[in-house]
Amino acid sequence: MTVKEFYTTIGADYNEAVKRLMDDAFIMKLLGKFAKDQNFSNLVAGMKGGDYAQAFTASHTLKGIALNLGLDVLGRVSSDLTEALRAGENDKAKVLFPPVVAEYAKVDKALKELGV
């Protein structure tokens, strides 16, 4: 799989990502760091344990990283979750959490196919 195919697979805009991040080599480097990032696991732990402050911090950071890397859908669903947590709408956050998990799994699978 190429970097362009990775972005297509996850429903993101490769051209926008490469404009922002310069070239495929740099994108690969950043995607490698993303694959090792602990914010998703911190988000899962926070949501499952009812630690919504931890979940907010992790979701907010995950959103920022995803948007900076051009992982558009993951960024969008993480943003929705972040805003619910920011507002203290924990029941709403519980509904918005599964789409984040599903999208993260999609990105993770594509990263593995990319060789990251």
Short mmCIF file of C-alpha atoms in Angstrom, two decimals, residues 6-112:
data_model
loop_
_atom_site.label_atom_id
_atom_site.label_comp_id
_atom_site.label_asym_id
_atom_site.label_seq_id
_atom_site.Cartn_x
_atom_site.Cartn_y
_atom_site.Cartn_z
CA PHE A 6 -3.64 4.71 2.80
CA TYR A 7 -5.43 8.07 2.71
CA THR A 8 -7.94 6.78 0.18
CA THR A 9 -8.63 3.70 2.32
CA ILE A 10 -9.46 5.78 5.38
CA GLY A 11 -11.55 8.30 3.44
CA ALA A 12 -9.11 11.18 3.78
CA ASP A 13 -7.65 13.65 1.30
CA TYR A 14 -4.09 12.68 0.37
CA ASN A 15 -3.50 15.89 -1.60
CA GLU A 16 -4.34 18.06 1.41
CA ALA A 17 -2.13 15.93 3.66
CA VAL A 18 0.86 16.15 1.33
CA LYS A 19 0.37 19.91 0.92
CA ARG A 20 0.56 20.32 4.68
CA LEU A 21 3.21 17.70 5.41
CA MET A 22 5.49 18.12 2.36
CA ASP A 23 6.12 14.56 1.15
CA ASP A 24 5.41 10.88 1.66
CA ALA A 25 8.62 10.25 3.60
CA PHE A 26 7.71 12.83 6.23
CA ILE A 27 4.12 11.58 6.36
CA MET A 28 5.41 8.03 6.94
CA LYS A 29 7.61 9.27 9.79
CA LEU A 30 4.67 11.03 11.44
CA LEU A 31 2.33 8.08 10.89
CA GLY A 32 4.91 5.87 12.59
CA LYS A 33 4.82 8.15 15.61
CA PHE A 34 1.02 8.17 15.54
CA ALA A 35 0.96 4.37 15.59
CA LYS A 36 2.94 4.42 18.85
CA ASP A 37 0.97 7.25 20.47
CA GLN A 38 -0.85 6.34 23.70
CA ASN A 39 -3.71 8.83 23.53
CA PHE A 40 -6.20 6.35 22.09
CA SER A 41 -5.50 3.80 24.83
CA ASN A 42 -5.74 6.61 27.41
CA LEU A 43 -9.10 7.59 25.91
CA VAL A 44 -10.37 4.02 26.12
CA ALA A 45 -9.20 3.72 29.74
CA GLY A 46 -10.81 7.03 30.66
CA MET A 47 -14.14 6.22 29.05
CA LYS A 48 -14.29 2.69 30.44
CA GLY A 49 -13.25 3.82 33.91
CA GLY A 50 -15.52 6.86 34.03
CA ASP A 51 -12.54 9.22 34.24
CA TYR A 52 -13.96 11.84 31.92
CA ALA A 53 -11.17 14.33 32.60
CA GLN A 54 -8.64 11.76 31.34
CA ALA A 55 -10.94 10.93 28.42
CA PHE A 56 -11.24 14.62 27.52
CA THR A 57 -7.48 15.18 27.54
CA ALA A 58 -6.83 12.09 25.44
CA SER A 59 -9.68 12.81 23.02
CA HIS A 60 -8.58 16.42 22.58
CA THR A 61 -5.00 15.37 21.85
CA LEU A 62 -6.10 12.56 19.53
CA LYS A 63 -8.28 15.04 17.64
CA GLY A 64 -5.40 17.44 17.15
CA ILE A 65 -2.97 14.78 16.00
CA ALA A 66 -5.51 13.26 13.62
CA LEU A 67 -6.41 16.61 12.07
CA ASN A 68 -2.75 17.60 11.68
CA LEU A 69 -2.03 14.31 9.90
CA GLY A 70 -5.05 14.69 7.64
CA LEU A 71 -6.89 11.75 9.22
CA ASP A 72 -10.09 13.65 8.58
CA VAL A 73 -12.78 11.25 9.75
CA LEU A 74 -10.93 10.29 12.92
CA GLY A 75 -10.37 13.97 13.61
CA ARG A 76 -14.04 14.76 13.10
CA VAL A 77 -15.42 12.00 15.35
CA SER A 78 -12.77 12.77 17.98
CA SER A 79 -13.76 16.43 17.85
CA ASP A 80 -17.43 15.55 18.44
CA LEU A 81 -16.44 13.43 21.44
CA THR A 82 -14.11 16.12 22.76
CA GLU A 83 -16.84 18.75 22.66
CA ALA A 84 -19.31 16.50 24.50
CA LEU A 85 -16.70 15.81 27.18
CA ARG A 86 -15.79 19.51 27.39
CA ALA A 87 -19.47 20.30 28.04
CA GLY A 88 -19.75 17.59 30.69
CA GLU A 89 -22.27 15.71 28.56
CA ASN A 90 -21.04 12.29 29.61
CA ASP A 91 -24.10 10.38 28.39
CA LYS A 92 -23.68 11.97 24.96
CA ALA A 93 -19.95 11.15 25.10
CA LYS A 94 -20.80 7.49 25.70
CA VAL A 95 -22.80 7.52 22.44
CA LEU A 96 -20.02 9.34 20.54
CA PHE A 97 -17.26 7.05 21.80
CA PRO A 98 -18.00 3.93 19.64
CA PRO A 99 -17.56 5.85 16.36
CA VAL A 100 -14.12 6.97 17.55
CA VAL A 101 -13.22 3.37 18.37
CA ALA A 102 -14.45 2.19 14.96
CA GLU A 103 -12.60 4.90 13.05
CA TYR A 104 -9.42 4.37 15.03
CA ALA A 105 -9.61 0.65 14.22
CA LYS A 106 -9.99 1.50 10.53
CA VAL A 107 -6.93 3.78 10.63
CA ASP A 108 -4.94 1.23 12.63
CA LYS A 109 -5.74 -1.52 10.12
CA ALA A 110 -4.71 0.71 7.21
CA LEU A 111 -1.48 1.65 9.03
CA LYS A 112 -0.61 -2.01 9.36
#
